Short mmCIF file of C-alpha atoms and ligand atoms in Angstrom, two decimals:
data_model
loop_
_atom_site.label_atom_id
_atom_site.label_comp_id
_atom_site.label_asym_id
_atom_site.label_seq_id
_atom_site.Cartn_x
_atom_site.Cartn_y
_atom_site.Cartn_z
CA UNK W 1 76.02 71.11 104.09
CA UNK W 2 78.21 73.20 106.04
CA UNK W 3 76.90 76.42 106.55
CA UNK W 4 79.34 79.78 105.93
CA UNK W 5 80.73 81.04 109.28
CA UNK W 6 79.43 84.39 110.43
CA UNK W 7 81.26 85.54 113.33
CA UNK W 8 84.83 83.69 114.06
CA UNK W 9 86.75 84.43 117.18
CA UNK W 10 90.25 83.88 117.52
CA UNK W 11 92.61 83.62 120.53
CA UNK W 12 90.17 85.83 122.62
CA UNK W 13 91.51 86.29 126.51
CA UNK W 14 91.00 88.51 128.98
CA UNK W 15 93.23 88.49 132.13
CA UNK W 16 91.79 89.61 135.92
CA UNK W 17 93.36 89.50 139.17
CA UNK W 18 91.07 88.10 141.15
CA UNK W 19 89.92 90.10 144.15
CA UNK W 20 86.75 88.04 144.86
CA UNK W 21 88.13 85.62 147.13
CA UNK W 22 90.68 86.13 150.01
CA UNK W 23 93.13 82.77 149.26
CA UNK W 24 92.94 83.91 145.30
CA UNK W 25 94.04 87.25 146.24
CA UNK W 26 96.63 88.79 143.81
CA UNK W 27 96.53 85.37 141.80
CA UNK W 28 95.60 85.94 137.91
CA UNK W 29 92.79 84.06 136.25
CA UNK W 30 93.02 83.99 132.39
CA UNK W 31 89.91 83.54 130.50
CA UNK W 32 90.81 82.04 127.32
CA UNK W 33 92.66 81.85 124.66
CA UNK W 34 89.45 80.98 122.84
CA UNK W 35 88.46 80.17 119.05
CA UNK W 36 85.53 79.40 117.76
CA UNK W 37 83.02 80.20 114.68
CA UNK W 38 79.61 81.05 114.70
CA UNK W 39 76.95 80.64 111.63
CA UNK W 40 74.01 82.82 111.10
CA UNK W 41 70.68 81.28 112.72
CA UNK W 42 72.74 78.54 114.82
CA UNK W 43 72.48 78.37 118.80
CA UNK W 44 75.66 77.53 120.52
CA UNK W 45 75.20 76.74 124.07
CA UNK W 46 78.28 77.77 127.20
CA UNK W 47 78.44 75.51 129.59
CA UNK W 48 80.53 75.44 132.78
CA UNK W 49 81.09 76.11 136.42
CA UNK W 50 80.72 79.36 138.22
CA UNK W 51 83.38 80.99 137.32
CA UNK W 52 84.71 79.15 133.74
CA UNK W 53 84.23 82.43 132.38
CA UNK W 54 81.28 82.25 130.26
CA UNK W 55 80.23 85.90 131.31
CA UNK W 56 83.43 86.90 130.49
CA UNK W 57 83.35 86.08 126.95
CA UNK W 58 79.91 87.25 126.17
CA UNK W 59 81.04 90.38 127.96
CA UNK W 60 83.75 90.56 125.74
CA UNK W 61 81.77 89.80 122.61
CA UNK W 62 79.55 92.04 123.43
CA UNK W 63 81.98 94.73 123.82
CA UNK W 64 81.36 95.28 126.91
CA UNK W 65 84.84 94.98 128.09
CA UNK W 66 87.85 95.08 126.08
CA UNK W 67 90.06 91.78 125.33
CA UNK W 68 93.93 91.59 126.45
CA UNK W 69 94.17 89.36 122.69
CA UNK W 70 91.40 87.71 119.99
CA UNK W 71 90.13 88.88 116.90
CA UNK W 72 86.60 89.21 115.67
CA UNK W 73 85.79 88.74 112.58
CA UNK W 74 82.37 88.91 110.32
CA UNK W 75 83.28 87.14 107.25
CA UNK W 76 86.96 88.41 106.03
CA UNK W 77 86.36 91.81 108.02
CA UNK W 78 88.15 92.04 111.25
CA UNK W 79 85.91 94.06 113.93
CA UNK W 80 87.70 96.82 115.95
CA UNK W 81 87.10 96.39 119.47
CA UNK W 82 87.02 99.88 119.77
CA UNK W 83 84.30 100.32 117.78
CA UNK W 84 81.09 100.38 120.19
CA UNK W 85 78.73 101.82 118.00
CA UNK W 86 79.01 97.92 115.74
CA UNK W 87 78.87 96.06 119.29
CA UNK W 88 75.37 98.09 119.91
CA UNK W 89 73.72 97.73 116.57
CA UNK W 90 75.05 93.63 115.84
CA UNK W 91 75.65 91.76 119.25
CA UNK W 92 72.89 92.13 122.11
CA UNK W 93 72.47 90.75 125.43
CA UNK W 94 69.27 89.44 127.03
CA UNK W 95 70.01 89.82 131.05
CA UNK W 96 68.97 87.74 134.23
CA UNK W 97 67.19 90.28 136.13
CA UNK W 98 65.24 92.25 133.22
CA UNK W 99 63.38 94.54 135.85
CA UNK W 100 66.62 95.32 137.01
CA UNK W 101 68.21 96.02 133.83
CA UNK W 102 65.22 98.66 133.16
CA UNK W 103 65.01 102.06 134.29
CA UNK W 104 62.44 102.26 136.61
CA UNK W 105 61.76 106.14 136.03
CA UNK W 106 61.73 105.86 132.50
CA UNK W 107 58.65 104.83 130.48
CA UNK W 108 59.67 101.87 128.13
CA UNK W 109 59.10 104.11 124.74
CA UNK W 110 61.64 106.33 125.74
CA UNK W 111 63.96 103.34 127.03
CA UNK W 112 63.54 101.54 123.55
CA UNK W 113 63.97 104.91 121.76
CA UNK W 114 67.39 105.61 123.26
CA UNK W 115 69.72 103.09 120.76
CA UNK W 116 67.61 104.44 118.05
CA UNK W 117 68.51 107.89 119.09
CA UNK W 118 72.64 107.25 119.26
CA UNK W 119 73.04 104.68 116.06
CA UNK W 120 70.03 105.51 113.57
CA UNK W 121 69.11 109.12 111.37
CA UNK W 122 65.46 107.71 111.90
CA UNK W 123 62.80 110.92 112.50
CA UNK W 124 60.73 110.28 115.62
CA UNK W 125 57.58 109.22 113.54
CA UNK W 126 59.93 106.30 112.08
CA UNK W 127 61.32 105.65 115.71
CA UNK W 128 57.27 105.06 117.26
CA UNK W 129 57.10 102.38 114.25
CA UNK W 130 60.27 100.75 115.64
CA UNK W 131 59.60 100.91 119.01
CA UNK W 132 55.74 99.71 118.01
CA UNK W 133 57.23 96.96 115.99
CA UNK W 134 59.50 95.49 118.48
CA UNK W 135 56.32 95.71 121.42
CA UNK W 136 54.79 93.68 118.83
CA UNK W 137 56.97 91.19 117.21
CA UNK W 138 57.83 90.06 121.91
CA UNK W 139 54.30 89.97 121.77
CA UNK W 140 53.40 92.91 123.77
CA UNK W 141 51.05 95.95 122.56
CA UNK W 142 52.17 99.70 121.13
CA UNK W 143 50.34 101.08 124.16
CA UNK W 144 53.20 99.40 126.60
CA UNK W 145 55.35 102.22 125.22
CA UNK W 146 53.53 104.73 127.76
CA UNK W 147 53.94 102.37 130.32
CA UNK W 148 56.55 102.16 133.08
CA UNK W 149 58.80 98.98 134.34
CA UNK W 150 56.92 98.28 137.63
CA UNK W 151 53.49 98.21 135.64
CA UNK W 152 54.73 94.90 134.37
CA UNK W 153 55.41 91.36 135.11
CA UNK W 154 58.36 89.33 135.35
CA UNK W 155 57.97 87.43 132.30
CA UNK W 156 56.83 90.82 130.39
CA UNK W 157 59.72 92.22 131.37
CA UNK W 158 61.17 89.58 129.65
CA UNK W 159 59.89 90.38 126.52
CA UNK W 160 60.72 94.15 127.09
CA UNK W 161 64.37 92.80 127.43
CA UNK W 162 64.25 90.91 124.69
CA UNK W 163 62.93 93.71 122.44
CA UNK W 164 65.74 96.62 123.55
CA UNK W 165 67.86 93.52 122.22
CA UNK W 166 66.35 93.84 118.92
CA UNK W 167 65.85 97.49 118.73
CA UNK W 168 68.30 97.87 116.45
CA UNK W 169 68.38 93.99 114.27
CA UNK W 170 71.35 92.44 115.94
CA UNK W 171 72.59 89.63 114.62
CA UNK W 172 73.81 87.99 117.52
CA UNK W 173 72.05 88.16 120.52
CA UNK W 174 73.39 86.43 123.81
CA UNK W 175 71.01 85.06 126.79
CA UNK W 176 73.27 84.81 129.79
CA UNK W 177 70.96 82.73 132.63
CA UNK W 178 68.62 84.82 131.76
CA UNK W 179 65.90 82.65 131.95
CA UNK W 180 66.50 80.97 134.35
CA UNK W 181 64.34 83.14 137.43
CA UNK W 182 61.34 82.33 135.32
CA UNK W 183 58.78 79.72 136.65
CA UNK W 184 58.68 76.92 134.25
CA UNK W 185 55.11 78.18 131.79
CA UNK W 186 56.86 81.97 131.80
CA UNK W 187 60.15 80.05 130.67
CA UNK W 188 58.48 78.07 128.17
CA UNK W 189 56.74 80.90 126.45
CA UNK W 190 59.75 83.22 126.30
CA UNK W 191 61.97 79.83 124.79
CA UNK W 192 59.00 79.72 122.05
CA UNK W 193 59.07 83.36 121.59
CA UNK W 194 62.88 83.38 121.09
CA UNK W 195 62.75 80.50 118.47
CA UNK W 196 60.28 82.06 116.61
CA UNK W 197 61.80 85.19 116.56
CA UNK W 198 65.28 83.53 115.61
CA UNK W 199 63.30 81.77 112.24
CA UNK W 200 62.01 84.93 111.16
CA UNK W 201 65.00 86.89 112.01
CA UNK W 202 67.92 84.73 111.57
CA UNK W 203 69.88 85.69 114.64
CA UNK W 204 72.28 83.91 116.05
CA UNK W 205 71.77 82.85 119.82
CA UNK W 206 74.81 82.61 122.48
CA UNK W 207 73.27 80.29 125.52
CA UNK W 208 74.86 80.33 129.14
CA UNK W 209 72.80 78.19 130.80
CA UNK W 210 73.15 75.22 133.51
CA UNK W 211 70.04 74.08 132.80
CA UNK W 212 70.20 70.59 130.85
CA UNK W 213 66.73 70.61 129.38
CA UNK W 214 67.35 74.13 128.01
CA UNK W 215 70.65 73.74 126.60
CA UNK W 216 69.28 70.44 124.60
CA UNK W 217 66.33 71.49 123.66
CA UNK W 218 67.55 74.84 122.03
CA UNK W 219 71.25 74.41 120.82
CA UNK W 220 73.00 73.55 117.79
CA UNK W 221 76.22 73.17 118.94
CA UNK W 222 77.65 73.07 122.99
CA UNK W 223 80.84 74.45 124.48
CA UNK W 224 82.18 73.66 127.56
CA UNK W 225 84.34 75.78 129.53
CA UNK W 226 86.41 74.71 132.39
CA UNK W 227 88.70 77.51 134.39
CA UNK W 228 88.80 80.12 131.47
CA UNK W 229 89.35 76.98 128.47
CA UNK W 230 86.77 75.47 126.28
CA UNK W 231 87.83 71.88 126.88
CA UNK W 232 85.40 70.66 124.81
CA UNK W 233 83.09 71.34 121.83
CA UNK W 234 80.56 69.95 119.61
CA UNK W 235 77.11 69.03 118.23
CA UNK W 236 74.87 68.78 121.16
CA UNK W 237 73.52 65.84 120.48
CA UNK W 238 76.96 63.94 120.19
CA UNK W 239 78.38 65.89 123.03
CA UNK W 240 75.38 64.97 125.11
CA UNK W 241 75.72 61.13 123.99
CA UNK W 242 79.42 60.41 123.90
CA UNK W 243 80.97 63.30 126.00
CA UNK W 244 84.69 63.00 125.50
CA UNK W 245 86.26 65.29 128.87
CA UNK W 246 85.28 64.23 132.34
CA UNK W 247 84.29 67.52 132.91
CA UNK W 248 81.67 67.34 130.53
CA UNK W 249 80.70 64.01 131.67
CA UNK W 250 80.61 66.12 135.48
CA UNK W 251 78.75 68.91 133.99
CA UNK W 252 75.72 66.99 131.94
CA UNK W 253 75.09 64.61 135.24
CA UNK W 254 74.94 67.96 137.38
CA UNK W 255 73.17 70.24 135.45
CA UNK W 256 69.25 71.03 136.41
CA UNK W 257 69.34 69.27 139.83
N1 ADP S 1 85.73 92.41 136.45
C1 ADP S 1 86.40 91.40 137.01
N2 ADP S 1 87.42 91.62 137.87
C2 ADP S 1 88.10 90.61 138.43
N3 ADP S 1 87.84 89.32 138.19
C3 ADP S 1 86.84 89.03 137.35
C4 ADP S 1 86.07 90.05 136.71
N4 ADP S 1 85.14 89.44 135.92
C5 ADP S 1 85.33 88.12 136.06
N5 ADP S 1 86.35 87.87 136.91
C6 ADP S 1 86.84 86.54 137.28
O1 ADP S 1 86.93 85.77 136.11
C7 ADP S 1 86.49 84.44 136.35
C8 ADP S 1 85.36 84.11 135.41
O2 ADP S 1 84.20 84.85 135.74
P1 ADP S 1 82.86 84.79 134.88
O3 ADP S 1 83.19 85.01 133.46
O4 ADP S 1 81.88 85.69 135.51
O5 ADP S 1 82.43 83.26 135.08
P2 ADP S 1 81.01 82.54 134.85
O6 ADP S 1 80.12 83.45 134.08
O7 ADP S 1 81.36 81.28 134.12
O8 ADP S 1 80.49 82.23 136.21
C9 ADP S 1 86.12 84.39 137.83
O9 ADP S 1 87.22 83.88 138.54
C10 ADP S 1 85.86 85.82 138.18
O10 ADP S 1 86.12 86.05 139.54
MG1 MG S 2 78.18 84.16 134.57
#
């Protein structure tokens, strides 16, 4: 049974000139045109080189950067890519460096409060029972509200990421290498944490990762990207046993080594 699409992109790019490397200087890279569809509680994996573009197009899904072409849609509706305040409450990112990504001065109540304030009429009592809600459902306790980023570890940090993500039910939420500093027991808990949490939630997972173990062991369906294209796409399991491009036949031989 084919599930009903979600979220379908279409002809998404984004053009730079690239500054980051003296013989590309001046020289354009396009990211895209891209297409694809995403269904409610699916995982797709991204897979490619540094530089494919992969953080490109979650930053442009995201709405963190605006597109030079593409549509969005959710069902029939087009999205405006203008529109911030539906990037914030429906498409999250989990980042690499989560103590980074926190404020260090702020206590992680206040931190988790601040999407509430700008996209929900919630009171403050209502707000606490978010905030409390989300501690809990990562696993952590209403208490770490008081608490501030360097009183915690790596991995809860982590979890701290993962519930600013779902401050505000998302239904997308993307994990760009961002598990990847974790030591292996960290990583595993925070994998079984996010599949649990995507059962009982139904959200909808965009995976960057180059790690092979990862990438079969939690996706649905794999994309790989090669200089700004997806070149090829699929189920996981028949990309991982009959890969059609040679990049993708590169790509699964290199990845996690
Ligand atoms: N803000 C930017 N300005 C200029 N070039 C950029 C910018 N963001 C990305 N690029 C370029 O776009 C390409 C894709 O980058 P990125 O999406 O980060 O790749 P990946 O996540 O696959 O490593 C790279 O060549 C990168 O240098
Ligand atoms: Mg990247």
């Amino acid at each position: 049974m084919e599930s009903i699409a979600l979220f379908s992109v279409k002809e998404l790019s984004k053009t730079y000139t690239d500054k980051s490397n003296w013989f590309k200087k001046g020289r354009d890279v396009t990211i895209g045109p891209v297409s694809f569809d995403m269904h409610r509680g699916e995982t797709i994996a991204i897979v490619g080189d540094a530089g494919s573009g992969k953080s490109t197009i979650a930053r442009l899904l995201a709405g963190a950067e605006l597109p030079d072409t593409g549509k969005l849609f959710i069902g029939d509706d087009e999205v405006n890519w203008h529109d911030s305040k539906f990037f914030c409450q429906n498409i999250r990112m989990i980042f690499q460096d989560a103590q980074k990504s926190l404020n260090p001065t702020v206590r992680i109540g206040d931190q988790l409060e601040q999407p509430l304030l700008f996209n929900t009429r919630l009171d403050k009592h209502q707000r606490l029972e978010r905030i409390y809600d989300a501690l809990r459902k990562v696993g952590l306790l209403p208490e770490h509200a008081s608490y501030y980023p360097h009183m915690f570890s790596g991995g809860q940090a982590q979890r701290i990421g993962i519930a600013r993500a779902l401050i505000l039910d998302p239904q997308i939420v993307i994990i760009d290498e961002a598990l990847a500093p974790l030591d292996p027991s960290l990583r595993a808990q925070v994998i079984n944490l996010l599949l649990d949490l995507q059962e009982t939630l139904q959200l909808t997972y965009i995976l960057i990762s180059h790690q092979i173990s990862l990438v079969r062991h939690l996706s649905d369906r794999i994309f790989i990207m090669d200089q700004g294209q997806i070149v090829e796409h699929g189920k996981v399991e028949d990309v991982f046993e009959n890969p059609q491009h040679a990049k993708t036949q590169k790509l699964l031989k290199s990845l996690d080594m």
